[in-house]
Amino acid sequence: MHQLLYLAAWVGVAQGLLIAARQPLPLVIWHGLGDNYQGDGMKGIGDLASEVHPGTYVYNIRVSEDASEDRTGSYFGNLTVQLEDVCAAIAADPVLSTAPAIDALGFSQGGLFLRGYVERCNRPPVRSLVTMGSPHNGIAKFKSCDATDWLCQGALGLVRSNAWSDFIQSRIVPAQYYRDVEEFDAYLEHSNFLADINNERDEKRSSYGRQLTQLRAFAMYQFSEDTTIIPKESAWFQEVNITSGEVTPLRKRALYTEDWLGLRALDEAKRLDFRVAPGRHMELSDELLEEIFITYFGPAAYPIGDTQVELVTVVAVAVASAEVAEELQRAVVGLEGNSTASLAEVEEAEASVEATVASAAAAEVVEAEAEVVEEVPLNPQGSANTTPSLEVTKAEDDFINQKTSLSSLSIKDDFPRRPSYGKLGQAVLLRANYFEVVPTRDLVLYRYSAQITPAATGKKLRRIFALLFEHPEFAPINDHVATDNAATIVSRSRLEKNRLKLELPYRFEDELTPRDNAIRYRVLIQETGVFTIADLLTYLKSTNASASYQGREQAIQALNLVLGRYPSTSPDVACVGRNRFFPFGSNANAKAMDLGGGLDALRGFFSSVRVATYRILLNVNVSNTVVYPEIRLDHLIEKFAVAHGHNAVALEKFLKKVRVQVTHLRTKTDKDGQPTRRIKTIFGLATMNDGQGQPNPPRMKKYAANPGEIEFFQGLPPGASPSQKPGARQPPNRYTSVSAFFEREHNIKLQNKMLPVVNVGNRQNPIYLPAEVCKVLPGQSSMQKLTPDQTQAMLKFACRKPPENARSIVTDGGQVIGLRTPGGSALAPFGISVTAEMIVVPGRVLTGPAVNYSGNAQARTQFGSWNMRDVKFTTGAGLGIWSFMVLHMEGKRDPFGQAGPLPAMKAFYQALGKVGVTAPPPLIPGLNVQVGQNREINDQKISEAFETVLSKTQAKFMLVILPDTTAAIYNRVKFVADTKAGIHAVCVVASKFAKQEDMYFANVAHKVNLKRGGVNQTLEAAKLGIIAEGKTMVVGLDVTHPSPGSAKGAPSVAGIVASVGRDLGQWPADLRIQESRKEMVSDLAAMFKSRLLLWRTKNRAPPDNVLVYRDGVSEGQYETVLREELPLLRAGCKGIYPPDAVKKGLPRISIIVVGKRHHTRFYPMKEDDADRSSNPKNGTVVDRGVTEARNWDFFLQAHAGLQGTARPAHYFIVHDEIFGHRNPNPKTGTTTVADELEQLTHNMCYLFGRATKAVSICPPAYYADLVCERARCYLSRLYNAESAAGTPAQSVSGQPAVMTATPEDVRIHEYLKDTMFYI
């Protein structure tokens, strides 16, 4: 145990040095007064840092995860406490805490606070500290606030009353660095922060100087025209007499001469820089920031003890030598063998080893090229089970061997049977995220349907099922029944007749007893199936190909309900769908992160029962979702406004159906004395149409009225009589505002009167509540479309190393799902147990093919990638007549400067020539188009620009230079160019294009060549098997559907791509709109026929074989593909093939479904079998252990995982007329039919023309996905129907206008239709 720990520590030190050498140090940024860590400015600076030093981890310091509260914290708070919290947060961050050092950048007061971090904490240590206009010597005067900045006015209003009071010094941030030389004694006595960190009191803290002198660089920028920091010279520690204007330079102050802070030592070591930034306070140019990032940040030096070891180049230290490793092992093993070794001896040995490591590192520094491999857990579960199940392997082999010949692979079967298992490649052992389900021998599950009358849906239906299981008839057997809360009940034993017909009075969650007029629901329960699980296992273990088990899918569904019962009934676990469970709140396994904008990321687990050869398995995977945070509703609205602005229509959409607990009413208690929550569901905001059928409808002057703007009638309903009870309060029979009502009736004086009220009733009978009396219930998932910032944060949250996910699955996952609970397994009442360890499966690593370029030049591949150094595209295209278009955004800096885009344009077409694209100079001067924030005006200008090109030039290619990555502008360019103008358009971003970087130009060149008909790379014929014969067309199919936030009426779009030759270099495409959310391709016959005709045009004859890779189909739709799409493919062949070919059975069609959204993951068991990111090596294929021998499928991870846990693609053969009847071709190196298909699919992943790496799914499926994504650009007005484009009137009606699409919206221009326009 200790040996592994010490060895891991040693490896961690060595790897830390190597990583530090190749990676820029993390950068922490602290914003200034009145800003927040999520502000656009802060994010833009972080993005720029990452551009200058790719891979920079940027951490924006905050005093609260809530952006609004973080801004408030820049005015109000105790700096000492805030700094302690920041120190703890930095020390706890998984990246910062493990970094050898960090860089720090502080703006205005943030720079001062970062200096405080260096002096007081400095763990991890700061290497370079840069401060921008920071008041290091304090401020002598407070700058006046903007008229609308109430936070600023409130803070400074308090300061002016008495800056030196303990109340002010512990609560108002600017007061804590206020320094008036005329009140110097008061300052020394009462200053809460500045007097201490400047070491100005009599008792000096020597540690402050020691910490500060560890900085490699301390750069202090003073803004030349700063009028915000008074005096501006404070940025350089200068003393200024405000009255006389006399300035005392730092070097003449006692602070420097006596070196209270170590500034003199830094200055003498030439590590203290006095810099000037032109302009006013916080006027920052990209040029200045880039200069700072290049000068002070990035990969440079790593401190070891008191020495600085430069790591500009990669280092290899002596700690990596065999001698140090052996000494480490001897020290540890010596103690491991001594059972009486004391803890002190262990610690002494550890200290000795660390000293050896440090001395070796300081003594020997050499340049080296090395790749760092992350530490891989050899056995994540810590058990002795490190081999695949012998019983499973034998059953798999027996099933394959009992077949007499390949002819038994009859196409009359629903799905083709597996012809063989693959043998090609280097054998590896992997853990899969599956656990074996072990039922008792006598386990029988009874399935029932529950019919509810009157009918109910959604949350009400789920509530009815909850009431059903609270019923006295069901309460005694609750542990033995499970349900989907929709229609199905599963029981361990047969239900008695008295439980089959029940009547339930409906009771809301916050009601102790049903209302007198409560709806009474009748529940009729009928038995629909009986499943003996032992029979299912017998079927799975059978090697008889004709064996069957009726009700297989229904039995699996029953098991899924049973295994999902525990998490779905846990009060602190949110269920999303039927298989995803997310612990929240007080749950010990809850993991959440604020995404900003009023949404949180939540980590949980996916769980699903699967069957494989010989056994039943439980697939468990880490899953992530987006939820509303458990906060007061008014705070949620404020957070939403930070990200989206004050858009009432968008806010209503955001809040609709959110459940809240009201806090202004008296709490009720249940029969056990426990408080019950009063729960309401938000219907929307207040609208002018509310309550229009009432005698006295609400009165308001605008949509989304606030509590003071909306009045409701307080009085008796028509025909009702006043209460005769003594002391009963009578309604006043008048209109009352919501704010007045809450103040009078509930003694609540609303604090957030400007926020809109929410309607928790409905349109006909509204009930209005102020947001601040509502608390959002935890665990509610959100279907809102994420902003780009939220998406980036979500990816950061979800992206974890494979070992981390593996540990979470085994530990937290087992607890959340109920495999291991404090009371034992929650499955015990059902007679089911689940093994505690992930299963072990065999895998193989296929060798990647050599990639060919022009002149048979080959690129060397490593880790599934390669570069194009000194090679040209296999077939270079010509641009012909071309031009360019520059889109300028109002108020955005032009990155081309005074020289304009022509120098970059020249460098670009010269770069095209280097890789084989024939590119003459463009038509000049090109077009300049000014765009702004108005989408309709932008659309019109872009259309007019392309019309100008068509009318005045013969250009058929346009380079479009975008001002940024605004999706609306990009979408319009693609729509006009592809469907209206018939011009190939490639878009680039101005800031990147202006840098004229070879790598960026090369990436763009890949797209240019493909669009213009070129072939980027090829493989040797032997690597493409049957395709190399030139008689096989490869097809990719996909369908894209409307996403959350799409307009009502948005259609689905089907896309098809197909190869046109044996080199697989060109894949023209076609598109069709179809019924919304229909997965099967409706117009497939016509789409497929268009591909056959194009193939025949290119090859003089139609293909003998058609290999279809179908993307986007779930397992439950495999049979639908056979039943609906296969006949359409055959229909598309009519009229294409001559009669003699038809008699021969041509074309032979095989259909392979490509699965991307599954939850199977693999984890290497040995370090040698892992890649640099701890994932399996690229080329890893698995067709045993987690598959069924009766079906033909395999998992293939063709790509190298760059970050996070790699997801293999799942290939399931639903129909085969090509491979099953072929004999393996010795020239391809394959020995089995399975090898031929697996290797072909793997090799094709090296032919994705837009990249110089193997991709995760084979190109036909990838290209089909891309063409569908292009269709989303064309239909962006439907798929991205921003709430800002709506109107309150549309929202009020409850029936927004239906927007429709026509076939013309996705019809590609005649000039482009036979090209890769979508790339």
Short mmCIF file of N, CA and C in Angstrom, two decimals, residues 231 347 530 785 902 923 947:
data_model
loop_
_atom_site.label_atom_id
_atom_site.label_comp_id
_atom_site.label_asym_id
_atom_site.label_seq_id
_atom_site.Cartn_x
_atom_site.Cartn_y
_atom_site.Cartn_z
N PRO A 231 -4.65 59.23 -5.05
CA PRO A 231 -3.90 59.67 -6.22
C PRO A 231 -3.51 58.47 -7.11
N GLU A 347 7.18 8.16 8.10
CA GLU A 347 7.32 9.57 7.76
C GLU A 347 8.77 9.93 7.51
N VAL A 530 -45.58 -12.24 -16.49
CA VAL A 530 -44.85 -12.91 -15.42
C VAL A 530 -43.50 -13.33 -15.98
N LYS A 785 -32.01 26.27 -23.29
CA LYS A 785 -30.80 26.24 -24.10
C LYS A 785 -29.72 27.04 -23.39
N LEU A 902 -5.40 42.94 -46.74
CA LEU A 902 -4.68 42.43 -47.90
C LEU A 902 -3.40 41.67 -47.55
N LEU A 923 -9.93 38.76 -56.23
CA LEU A 923 -10.41 40.03 -56.76
C LEU A 923 -10.39 41.05 -55.64
N GLU A 947 -25.49 39.39 -53.52
CA GLU A 947 -26.07 39.82 -54.80
C GLU A 947 -25.08 40.67 -55.57
#
